[in-house]
Every structure is written in C-alpha cells, then in structure tokens.
CSV table of C-alpha atoms and ligand atoms in Angstrom, one decimal:
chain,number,residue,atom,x,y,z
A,1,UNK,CA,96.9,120.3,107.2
A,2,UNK,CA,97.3,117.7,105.0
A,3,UNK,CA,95.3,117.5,101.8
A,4,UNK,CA,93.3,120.7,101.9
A,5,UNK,CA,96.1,123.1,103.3
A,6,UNK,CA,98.0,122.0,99.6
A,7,UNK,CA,95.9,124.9,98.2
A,8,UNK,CA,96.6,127.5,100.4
A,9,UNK,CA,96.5,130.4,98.1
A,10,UNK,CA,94.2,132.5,96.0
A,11,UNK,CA,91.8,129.8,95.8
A,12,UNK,CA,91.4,129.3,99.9
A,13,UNK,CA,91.5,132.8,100.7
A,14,UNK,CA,88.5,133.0,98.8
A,15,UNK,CA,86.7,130.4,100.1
A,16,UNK,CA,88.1,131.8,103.5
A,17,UNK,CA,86.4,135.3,102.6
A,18,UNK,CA,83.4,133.4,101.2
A,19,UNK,CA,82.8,131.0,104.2
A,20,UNK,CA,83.7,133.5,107.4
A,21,UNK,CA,80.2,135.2,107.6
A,22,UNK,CA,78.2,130.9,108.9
A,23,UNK,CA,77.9,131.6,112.5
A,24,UNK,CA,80.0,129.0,114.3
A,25,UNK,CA,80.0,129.3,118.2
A,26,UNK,CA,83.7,127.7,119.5
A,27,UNK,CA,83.8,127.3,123.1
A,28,UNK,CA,86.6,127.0,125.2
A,29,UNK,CA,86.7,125.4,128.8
A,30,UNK,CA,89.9,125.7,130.5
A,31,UNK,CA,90.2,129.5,128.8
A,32,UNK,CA,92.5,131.1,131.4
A,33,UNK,CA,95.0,128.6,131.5
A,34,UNK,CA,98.8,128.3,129.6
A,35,UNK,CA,97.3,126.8,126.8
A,36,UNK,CA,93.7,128.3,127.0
A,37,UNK,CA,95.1,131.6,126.6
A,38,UNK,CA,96.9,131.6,123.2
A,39,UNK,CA,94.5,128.7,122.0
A,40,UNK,CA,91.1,131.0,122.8
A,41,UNK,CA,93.5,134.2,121.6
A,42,UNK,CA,93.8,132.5,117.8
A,43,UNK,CA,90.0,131.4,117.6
A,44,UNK,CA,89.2,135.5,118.4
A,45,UNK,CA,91.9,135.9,115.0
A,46,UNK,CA,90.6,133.3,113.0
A,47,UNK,CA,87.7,134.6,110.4
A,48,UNK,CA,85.4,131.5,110.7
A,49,UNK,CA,84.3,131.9,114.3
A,50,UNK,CA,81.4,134.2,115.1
A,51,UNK,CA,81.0,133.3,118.6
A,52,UNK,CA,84.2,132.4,121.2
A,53,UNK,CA,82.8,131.2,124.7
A,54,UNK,CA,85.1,131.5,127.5
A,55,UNK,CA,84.8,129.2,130.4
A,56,UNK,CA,87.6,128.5,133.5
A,57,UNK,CA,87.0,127.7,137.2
A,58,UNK,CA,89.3,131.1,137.5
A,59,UNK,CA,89.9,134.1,135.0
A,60,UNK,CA,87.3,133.3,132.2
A,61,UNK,CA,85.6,136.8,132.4
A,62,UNK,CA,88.8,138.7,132.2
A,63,UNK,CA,90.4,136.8,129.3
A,64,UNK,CA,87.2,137.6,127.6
A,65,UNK,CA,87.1,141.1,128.7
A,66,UNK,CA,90.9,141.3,127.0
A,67,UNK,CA,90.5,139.5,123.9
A,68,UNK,CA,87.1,141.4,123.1
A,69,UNK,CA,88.8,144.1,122.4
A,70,UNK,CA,90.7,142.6,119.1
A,71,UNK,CA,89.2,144.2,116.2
A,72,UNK,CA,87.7,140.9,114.5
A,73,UNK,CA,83.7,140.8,114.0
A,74,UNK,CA,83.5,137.6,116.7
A,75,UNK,CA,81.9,138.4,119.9
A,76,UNK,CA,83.6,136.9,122.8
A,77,UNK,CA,81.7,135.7,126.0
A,78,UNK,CA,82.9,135.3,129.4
A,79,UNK,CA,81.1,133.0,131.8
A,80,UNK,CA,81.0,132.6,135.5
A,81,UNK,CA,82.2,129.2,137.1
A,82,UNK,CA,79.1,128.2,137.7
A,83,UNK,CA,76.6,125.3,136.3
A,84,UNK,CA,74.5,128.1,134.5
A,85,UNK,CA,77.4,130.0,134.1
A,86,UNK,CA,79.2,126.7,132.5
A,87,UNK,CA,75.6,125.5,130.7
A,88,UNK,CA,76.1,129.1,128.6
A,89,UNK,CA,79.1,129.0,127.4
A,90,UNK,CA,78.4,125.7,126.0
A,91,UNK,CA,74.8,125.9,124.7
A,92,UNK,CA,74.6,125.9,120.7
A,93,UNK,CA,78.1,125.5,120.5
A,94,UNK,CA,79.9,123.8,117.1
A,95,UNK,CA,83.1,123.2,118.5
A,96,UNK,CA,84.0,122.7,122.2
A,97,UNK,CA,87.9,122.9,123.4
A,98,UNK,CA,89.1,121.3,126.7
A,99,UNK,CA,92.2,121.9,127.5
A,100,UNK,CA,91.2,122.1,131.0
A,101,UNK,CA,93.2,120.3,134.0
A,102,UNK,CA,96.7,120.5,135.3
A,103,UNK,CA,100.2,119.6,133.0
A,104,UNK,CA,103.2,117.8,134.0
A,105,UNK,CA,105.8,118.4,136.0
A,106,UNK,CA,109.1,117.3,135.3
A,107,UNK,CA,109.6,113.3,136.2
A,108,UNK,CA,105.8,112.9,135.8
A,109,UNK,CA,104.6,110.7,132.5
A,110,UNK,CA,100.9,112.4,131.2
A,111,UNK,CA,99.4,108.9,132.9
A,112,UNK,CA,100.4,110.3,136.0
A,113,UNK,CA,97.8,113.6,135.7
A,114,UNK,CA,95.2,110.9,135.5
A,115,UNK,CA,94.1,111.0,139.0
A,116,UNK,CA,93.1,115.0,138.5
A,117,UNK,CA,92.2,115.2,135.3
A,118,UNK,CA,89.7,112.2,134.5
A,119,UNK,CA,87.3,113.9,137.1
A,120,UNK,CA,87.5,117.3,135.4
A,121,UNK,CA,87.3,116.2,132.3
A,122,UNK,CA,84.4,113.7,133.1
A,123,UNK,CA,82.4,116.4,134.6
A,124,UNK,CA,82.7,119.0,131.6
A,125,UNK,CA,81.8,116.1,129.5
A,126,UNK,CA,78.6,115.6,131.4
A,127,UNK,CA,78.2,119.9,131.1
A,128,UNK,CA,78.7,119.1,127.2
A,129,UNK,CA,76.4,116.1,126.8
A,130,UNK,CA,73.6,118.0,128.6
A,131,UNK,CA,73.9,121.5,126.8
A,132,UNK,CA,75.5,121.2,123.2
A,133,UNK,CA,74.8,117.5,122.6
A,134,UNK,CA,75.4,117.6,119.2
A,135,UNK,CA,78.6,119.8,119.1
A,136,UNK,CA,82.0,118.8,118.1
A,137,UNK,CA,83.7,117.9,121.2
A,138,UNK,CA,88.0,118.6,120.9
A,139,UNK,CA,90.0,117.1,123.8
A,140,UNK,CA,93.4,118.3,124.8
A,141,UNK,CA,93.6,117.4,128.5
A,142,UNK,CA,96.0,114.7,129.5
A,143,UNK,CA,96.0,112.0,129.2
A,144,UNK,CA,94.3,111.9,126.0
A,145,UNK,CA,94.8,108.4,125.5
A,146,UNK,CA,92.2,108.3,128.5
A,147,UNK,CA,90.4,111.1,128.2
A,148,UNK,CA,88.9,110.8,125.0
A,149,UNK,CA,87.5,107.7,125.8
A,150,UNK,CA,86.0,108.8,129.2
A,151,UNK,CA,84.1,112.1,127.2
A,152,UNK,CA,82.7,108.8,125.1
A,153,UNK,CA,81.7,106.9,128.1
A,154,UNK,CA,80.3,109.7,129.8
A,155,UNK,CA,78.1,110.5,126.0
A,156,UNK,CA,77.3,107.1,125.6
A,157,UNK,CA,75.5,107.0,129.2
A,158,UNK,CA,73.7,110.5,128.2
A,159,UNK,CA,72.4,108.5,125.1
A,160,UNK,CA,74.1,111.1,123.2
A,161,UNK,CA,77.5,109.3,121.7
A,162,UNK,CA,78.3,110.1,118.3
A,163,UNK,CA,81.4,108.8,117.9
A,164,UNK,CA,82.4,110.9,114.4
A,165,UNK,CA,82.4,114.0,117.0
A,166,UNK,CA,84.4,112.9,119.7
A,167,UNK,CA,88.2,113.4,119.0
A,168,UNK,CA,91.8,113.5,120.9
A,169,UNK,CA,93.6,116.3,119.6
A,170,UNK,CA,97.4,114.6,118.7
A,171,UNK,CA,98.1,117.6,115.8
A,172,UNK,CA,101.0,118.7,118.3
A,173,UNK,CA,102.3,115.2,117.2
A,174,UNK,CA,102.1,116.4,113.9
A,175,UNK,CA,103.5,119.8,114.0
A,176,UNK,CA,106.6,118.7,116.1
A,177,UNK,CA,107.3,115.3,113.2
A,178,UNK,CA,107.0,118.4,110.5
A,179,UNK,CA,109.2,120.8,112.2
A,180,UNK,CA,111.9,118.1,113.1
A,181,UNK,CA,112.4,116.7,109.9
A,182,UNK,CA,112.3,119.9,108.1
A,183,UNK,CA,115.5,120.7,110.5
A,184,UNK,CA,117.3,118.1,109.3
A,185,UNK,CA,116.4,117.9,106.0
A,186,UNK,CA,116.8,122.1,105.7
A,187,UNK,CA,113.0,121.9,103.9
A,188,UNK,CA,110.1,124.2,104.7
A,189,UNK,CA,107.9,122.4,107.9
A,190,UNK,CA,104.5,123.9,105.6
A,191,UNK,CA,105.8,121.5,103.0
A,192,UNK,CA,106.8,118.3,105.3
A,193,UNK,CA,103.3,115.8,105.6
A,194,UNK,CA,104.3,113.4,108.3
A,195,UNK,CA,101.3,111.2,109.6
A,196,UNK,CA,101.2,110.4,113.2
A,197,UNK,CA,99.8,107.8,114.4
A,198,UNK,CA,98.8,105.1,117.7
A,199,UNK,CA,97.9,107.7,120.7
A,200,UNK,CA,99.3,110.9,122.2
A,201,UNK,CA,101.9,109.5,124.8
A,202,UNK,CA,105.6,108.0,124.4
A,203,UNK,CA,105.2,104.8,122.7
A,204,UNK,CA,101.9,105.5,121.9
A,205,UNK,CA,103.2,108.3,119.5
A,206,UNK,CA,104.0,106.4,116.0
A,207,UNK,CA,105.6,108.8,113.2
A,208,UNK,CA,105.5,107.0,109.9
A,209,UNK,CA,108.5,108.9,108.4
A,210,UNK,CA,108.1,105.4,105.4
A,211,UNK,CA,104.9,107.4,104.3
A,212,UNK,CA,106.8,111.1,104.0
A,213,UNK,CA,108.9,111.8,101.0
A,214,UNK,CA,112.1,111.4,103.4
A,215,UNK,CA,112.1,107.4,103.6
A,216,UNK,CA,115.6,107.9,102.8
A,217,UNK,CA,116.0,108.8,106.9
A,218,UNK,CA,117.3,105.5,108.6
A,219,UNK,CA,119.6,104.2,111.0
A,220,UNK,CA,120.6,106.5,113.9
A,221,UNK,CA,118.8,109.5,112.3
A,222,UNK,CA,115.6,108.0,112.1
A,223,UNK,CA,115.7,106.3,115.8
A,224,UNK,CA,116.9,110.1,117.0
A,225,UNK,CA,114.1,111.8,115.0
A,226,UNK,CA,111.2,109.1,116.2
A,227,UNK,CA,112.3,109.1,119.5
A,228,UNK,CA,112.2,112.8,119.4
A,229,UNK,CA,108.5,113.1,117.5
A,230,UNK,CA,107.9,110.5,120.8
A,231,UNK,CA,109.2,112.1,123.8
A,232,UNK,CA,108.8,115.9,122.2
A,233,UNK,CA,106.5,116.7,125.4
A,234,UNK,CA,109.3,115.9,127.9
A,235,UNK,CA,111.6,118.4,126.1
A,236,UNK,CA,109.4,121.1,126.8
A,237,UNK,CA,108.4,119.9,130.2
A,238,UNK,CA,112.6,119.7,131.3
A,239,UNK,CA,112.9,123.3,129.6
A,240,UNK,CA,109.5,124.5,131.7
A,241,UNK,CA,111.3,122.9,135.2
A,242,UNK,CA,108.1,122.7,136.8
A,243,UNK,CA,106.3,126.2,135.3
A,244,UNK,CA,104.3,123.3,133.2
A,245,UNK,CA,104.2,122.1,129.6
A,246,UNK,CA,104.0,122.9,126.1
A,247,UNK,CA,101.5,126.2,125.5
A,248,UNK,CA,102.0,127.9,122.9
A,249,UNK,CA,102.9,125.5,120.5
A,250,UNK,CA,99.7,123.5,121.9
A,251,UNK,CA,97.8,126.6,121.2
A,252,UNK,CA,98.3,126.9,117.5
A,253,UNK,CA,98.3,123.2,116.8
A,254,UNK,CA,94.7,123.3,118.8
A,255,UNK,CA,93.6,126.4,116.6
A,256,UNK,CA,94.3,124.4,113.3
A,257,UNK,CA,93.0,121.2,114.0
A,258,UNK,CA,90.1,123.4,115.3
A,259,UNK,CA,90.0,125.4,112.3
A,260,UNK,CA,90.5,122.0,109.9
A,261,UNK,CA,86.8,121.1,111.2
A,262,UNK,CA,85.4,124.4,111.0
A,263,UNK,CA,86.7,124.5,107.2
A,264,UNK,CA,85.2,121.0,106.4
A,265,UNK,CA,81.6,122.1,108.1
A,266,UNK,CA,81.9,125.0,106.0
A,267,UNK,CA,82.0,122.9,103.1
A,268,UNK,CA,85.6,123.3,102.5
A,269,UNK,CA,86.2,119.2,101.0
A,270,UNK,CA,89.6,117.0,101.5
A,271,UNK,CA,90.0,118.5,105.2
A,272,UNK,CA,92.5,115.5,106.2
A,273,UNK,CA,94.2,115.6,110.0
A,274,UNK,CA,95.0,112.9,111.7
A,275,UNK,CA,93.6,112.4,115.3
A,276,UNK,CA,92.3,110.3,118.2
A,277,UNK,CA,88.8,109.0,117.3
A,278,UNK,CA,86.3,105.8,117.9
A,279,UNK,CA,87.8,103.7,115.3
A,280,UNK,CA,87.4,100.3,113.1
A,281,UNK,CA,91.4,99.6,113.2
A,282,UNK,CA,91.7,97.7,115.9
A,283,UNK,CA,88.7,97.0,117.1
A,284,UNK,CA,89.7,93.0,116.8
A,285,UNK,CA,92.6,93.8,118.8
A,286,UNK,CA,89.9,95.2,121.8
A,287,UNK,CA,91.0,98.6,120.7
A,288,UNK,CA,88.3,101.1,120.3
A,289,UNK,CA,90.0,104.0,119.5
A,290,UNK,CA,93.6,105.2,117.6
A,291,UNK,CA,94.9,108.0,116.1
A,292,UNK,CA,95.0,107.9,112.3
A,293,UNK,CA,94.5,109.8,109.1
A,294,UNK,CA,90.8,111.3,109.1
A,295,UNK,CA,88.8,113.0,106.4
A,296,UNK,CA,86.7,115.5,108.2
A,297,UNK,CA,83.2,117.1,106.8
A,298,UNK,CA,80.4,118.6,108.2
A,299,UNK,CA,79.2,115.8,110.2
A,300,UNK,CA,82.7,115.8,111.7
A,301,UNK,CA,84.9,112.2,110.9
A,302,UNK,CA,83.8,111.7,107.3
A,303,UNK,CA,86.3,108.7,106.5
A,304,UNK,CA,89.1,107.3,108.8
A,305,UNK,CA,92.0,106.0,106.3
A,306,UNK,CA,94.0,102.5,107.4
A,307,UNK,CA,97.4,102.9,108.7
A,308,UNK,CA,98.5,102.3,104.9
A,309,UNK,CA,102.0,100.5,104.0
A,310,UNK,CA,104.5,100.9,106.8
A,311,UNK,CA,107.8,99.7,106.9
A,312,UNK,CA,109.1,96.9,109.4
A,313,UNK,CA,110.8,99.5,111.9
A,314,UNK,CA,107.3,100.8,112.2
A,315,UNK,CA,105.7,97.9,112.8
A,316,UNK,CA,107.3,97.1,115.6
A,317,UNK,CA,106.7,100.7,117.0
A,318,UNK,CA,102.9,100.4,116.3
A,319,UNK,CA,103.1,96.4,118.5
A,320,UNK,CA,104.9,98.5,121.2
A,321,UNK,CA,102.2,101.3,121.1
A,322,UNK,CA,99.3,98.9,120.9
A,323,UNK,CA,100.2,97.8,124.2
A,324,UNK,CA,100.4,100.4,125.8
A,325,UNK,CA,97.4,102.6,124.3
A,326,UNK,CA,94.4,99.6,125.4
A,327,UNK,CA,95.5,99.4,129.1
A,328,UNK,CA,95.2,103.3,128.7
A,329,UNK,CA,92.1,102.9,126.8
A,330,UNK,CA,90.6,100.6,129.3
A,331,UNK,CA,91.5,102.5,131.9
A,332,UNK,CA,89.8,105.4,131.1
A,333,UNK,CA,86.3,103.2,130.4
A,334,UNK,CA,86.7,101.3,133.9
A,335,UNK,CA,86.8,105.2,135.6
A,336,UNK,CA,83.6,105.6,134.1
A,337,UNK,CA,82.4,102.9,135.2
A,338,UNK,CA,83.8,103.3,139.0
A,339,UNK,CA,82.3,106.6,139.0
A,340,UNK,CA,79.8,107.9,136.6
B,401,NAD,P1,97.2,125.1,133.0
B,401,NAD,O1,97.3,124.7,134.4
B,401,NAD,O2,98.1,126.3,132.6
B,401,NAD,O3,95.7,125.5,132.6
B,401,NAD,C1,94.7,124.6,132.8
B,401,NAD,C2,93.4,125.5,133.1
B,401,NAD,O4,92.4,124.6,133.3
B,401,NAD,C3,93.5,126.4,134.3
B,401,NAD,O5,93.3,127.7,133.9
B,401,NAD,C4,92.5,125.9,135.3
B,401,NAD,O6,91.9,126.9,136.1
B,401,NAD,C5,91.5,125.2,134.3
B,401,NAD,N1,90.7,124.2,134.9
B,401,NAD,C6,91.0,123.3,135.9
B,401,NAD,N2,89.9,122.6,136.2
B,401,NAD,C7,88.9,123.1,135.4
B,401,NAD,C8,87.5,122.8,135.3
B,401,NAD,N3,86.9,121.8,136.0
B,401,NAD,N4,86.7,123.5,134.4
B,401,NAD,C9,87.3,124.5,133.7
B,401,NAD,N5,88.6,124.8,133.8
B,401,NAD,C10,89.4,124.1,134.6
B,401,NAD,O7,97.5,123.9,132.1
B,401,NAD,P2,97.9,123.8,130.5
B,401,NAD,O8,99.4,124.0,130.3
B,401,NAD,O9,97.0,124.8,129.8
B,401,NAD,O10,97.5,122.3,130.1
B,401,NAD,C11,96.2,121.9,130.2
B,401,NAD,C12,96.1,120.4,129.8
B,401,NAD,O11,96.5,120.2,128.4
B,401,NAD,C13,97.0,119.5,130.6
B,401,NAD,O12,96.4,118.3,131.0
B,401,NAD,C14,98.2,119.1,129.6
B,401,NAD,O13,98.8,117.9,129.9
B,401,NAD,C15,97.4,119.1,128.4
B,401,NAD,N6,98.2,119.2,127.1
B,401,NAD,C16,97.8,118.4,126.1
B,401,NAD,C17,98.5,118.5,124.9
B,401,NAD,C18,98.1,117.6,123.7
B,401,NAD,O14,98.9,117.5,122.8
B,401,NAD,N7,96.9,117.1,123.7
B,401,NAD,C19,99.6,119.4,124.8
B,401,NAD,C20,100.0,120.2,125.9
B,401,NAD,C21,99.2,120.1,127.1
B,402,LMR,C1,102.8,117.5,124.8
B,402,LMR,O1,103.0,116.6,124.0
B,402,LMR,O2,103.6,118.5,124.8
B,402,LMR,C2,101.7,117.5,125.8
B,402,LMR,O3,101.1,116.2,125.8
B,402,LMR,C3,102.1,117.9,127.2
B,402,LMR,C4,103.0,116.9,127.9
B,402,LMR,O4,102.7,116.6,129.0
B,402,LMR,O5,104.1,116.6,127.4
C-alpha cells in the first residue's frame, strides 16, 4: 500500500490485533477458478475477515470444504450455483470479489474476452445489486476497463449506484511497476511506491516512474521498464501457452487491495491504492472513470487525488491511454444498454 503500509510495524500489528474481531463478510464469485483459488485461500489467512463466501458455477462447495479446515476463526461458506444458492453467498456481504470469467489465451488482447465476460459479469452484478446493495463491489474480470463500468450500469438501473463502491482492481499494475523497478534498481519492491494510472490494459496502463524516487530512470531503461509495467500480462500469458493468465500473483494483489478497504472500514486512516473508480478527472474529456490514487475509508473512495505533476514522456502516454480507455468505457455502457 501506499501511505498506510509505511507503518507496517508494531503500531499496525496492533491495530491489526485490535481491529480483527468487526465481523466483515468477503465474498468471492468465481472461487474455484486459477485466481479464485489463491485469492479466496489469502482472505481465509487474513485476520480481518470473519465470514468468506464461496461462490462458482463449478467447485464452490469443495474449495470451501478445503479451506475450512485452516485454523483461522473465519467461517467459510460454500454455495450451490444456483440463484438462492448465489443470493447467499452474497447477502450482508462487505466486500464482493469477481474474478469470475475466462483469461486469455496467447494472441488474444483482454478486449477480446469481452464477448464472454460482459454477460457474466453483468449478471453477478444484478445478483449483487439485488442482495448486498450496499457492499463494496471489487472487479477483477477482464476487461476491466469494461467491466467496471457495466457493474455501474447495471447498479445505476437497480437505483442502487454508489459510485465510491464500485472499483476496477489495477493493484497488479502496481505490484508488477514495484517489483520491476526494484530489479533494476537492486532496492526492496516493499519500499518502491510507483502509482499507476489510465486503466488496466496496454496503453491504458500509465506508470508515473516522474512521481517515484527513481526519476533518474530515462531513455531506453525507462521505455523498457514502461513497456514492461504495460504489457506485464502478456508475459505471463506467453509463459502460461494457453493454461491461462496471471493467478497467483493476481491473487495476492486482489487480497491487498481487498484488505486496504477492509483496514480503512476498520478505521485504519491514510489507506491510499490506486484503482479504477467513477471519477471527476476526466469527466470533460467524456471519461467517467480512471484509475488514480484513492484515499479509501469506511464509506469506500474517501478522496480520489489528481494525476499530480507528470513529466512530458508521461503525458503523451496518458493522450495515448485516454484514447483508448473511453471507446472501452463506452463500450461497456452501450452493452448495457443493448442488453440489460
Ligand atoms: P479461470 O478460468 O481459472 O477461473 C474463472 C472462474 O470463473 C472459473 O472457476 C469459472 O467456473 C468461474 N465462472 C465463470 N462464469 C461464472 C459465473 N457466471 N459465476 C461464477 N463463476 C463463474 O480464470 P482466472 O485465471 O481465474 O481469471 C479470471 C478473470 O480474471 C479473467 O477474466 C482474467 O482476464 C481476469 N484477470 C484480471 C486481472 C486484473 O489485473 N484485474 C489479472 C489476472 C486475470
Ligand atoms: C494481467 O494483467 O495479468 C491480467 O489482466 C490478465 C491478462 O489478461 O493479462
């Protein structure tokens, strides 16, 4: 994390200890799956959780069965593929996971999932909006530049859109511009802050290396480590030749960015990630929503920061990604529309 996860130490292990017995339900739909797995496997570990919901067309039930058997005081439920069965695992839930929907294959761009994934993630937001309007809604599924808009088309026709709850999960953006700087610079990745911001696809991915304390990277370097922050996904998608996409990594930056909001509603203050959310940037540009630095609190977005002072290289990587991330904007709206 950003601000908060400065303190890590004596100080947040206490308000850890002091914080972990507020019931929080997390539910996760699209539990059996490669990310689903590790993601629901660190919200059973993590001490702020008191109730993990387990939801897949196939599996939930048995990865629930498994991970109940960890010895941390959560209860996990497992729930049919069903409408009741789906209605459970999402009713009085804080925070609700989707990283349900098929990944990549190799030669496939995360636009192309589009024709599967808007439906399923359209319909689980209609499950949401109906049984846990209020919850914090965390979207993983590709393409997120898409999907997070459709979950706020879909809320916004239930008369139930809050937009400081909606968000696109991009902290794998993050956790990828930490790690690869830290291997060039030899530095820890804990230490490296490295906002990321536009939208979670190619372009669309802007790492603002001007606002780390490594502006010193240019030239070469920098268009090798940007393009790399960028186009991160396909490295794991060529490694994966066809078995899918990134998982495990996914998983844990899921977990954080899951347990960043579960810290700020636990009155935990400074909580900063960035992410994809409903946002003022743009908006005179027709662009509804971007990924920025957010301050999160128990109400979910508390402030969205601007992009700051970036230098001219990133400029013309934020025109490029502007481009690109409101015809994927739109076009996730305009399903909607087609078919509510
Ligand atoms: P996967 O195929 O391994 O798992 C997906 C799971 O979703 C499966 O278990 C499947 O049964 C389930 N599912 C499908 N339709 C469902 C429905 N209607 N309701 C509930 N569950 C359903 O895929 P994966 O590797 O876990 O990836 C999942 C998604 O996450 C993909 O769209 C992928 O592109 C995306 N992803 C996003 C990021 C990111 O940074 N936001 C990173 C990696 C992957
Ligand atoms: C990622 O960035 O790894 C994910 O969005 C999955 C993908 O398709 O690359």
């Amino acid at each position: 994390m950003f601000a908060a996860r400065r303190t890590i130490g004596l100080c947040q292990r206490r308000a850890f200890s002091a914080t972990a017995s507020q019931a929080s339900k997390v539910t996760v739909l699209g539990a059996a799956g490669g990310i689903g797995q590790p993601l629901s496997l660190l919200m059973k570990l993590n001490p702020r959780v008191s109730q993990l919901a387990l939801y897949d067309i196939r599996g939930g039930p048995g990865v629930a069965a498994d991970l109940s058997h960890i010895n941390t005081n959560s209860v996990v439920t497992g729930h049919e593929p069903t409408p009741s069965g789906l209605h459970e695992a999402l009713q009085g839930s804080d925070i609700v996971l989707i990283p349900a929907g098929v990944p990549r294959k190799p030669g496939m761009t995360r636009d192309d999932l589009f024709s599967t994934n808007a439906s399923i993630v359209r319909d689980l937001a209609k499950a949401a909006a109906d049984s846990c309007p209020n919850a914090n809604i965390l979207v993983i599924s590709n393409p997120v530049n898409s999907t997070v808009p459709i979950v706020a088309e879909v809320f916004k026709s239930k008369n139930v859109y809050n937009p400081k709850r909606i968000f696109g999960v991009t902290t794998l953006d993050v956790l990828r511009a930490s790690r690869f700087v830290s291997e060039i610079k030899k530095t820890d990745p804990a230490d490296e802050k490295i906002p990321v911001v536009g939208g979670h696809s190619g372009v669309t991915i802007v790492p603002l290396i001007s606002q780390s304390k490594h502006s010193d990277i240019t030239g070469e370097t920098l268009d090798r480590l940007t393009h790399r922050i960028q186009f991160g996904g396909d490295e794991v998608v060529q490694a994966k030749a066809g078995a899918g996409s990134a998982t495990l990594s996914m998983a844990q930056a899921g977990a954080r960015f899951a347990d960043s909001l579960l810290q700020a509603s636990q009155g935990v203050k400074d909580v900063i990630e960035p992410t994809f959310v409903e946002s003022p940037i743009y908006k005179s540009k027709g662009i509804d929503f971007v990924a920025s630095k957010v301050r999160l609190g128990p109400n979910g977005v508390e402030e969205i920061f601007p992009i700051g002072e970036i230098s001219e290289y990133e400029q013309k990587l934020l025109d490029a990604c502007l481009v690109d991330l409101k015809k994927n904007i739109d076009k996730g709206i305009e399903f909607v529309k087609a078919n509510p």
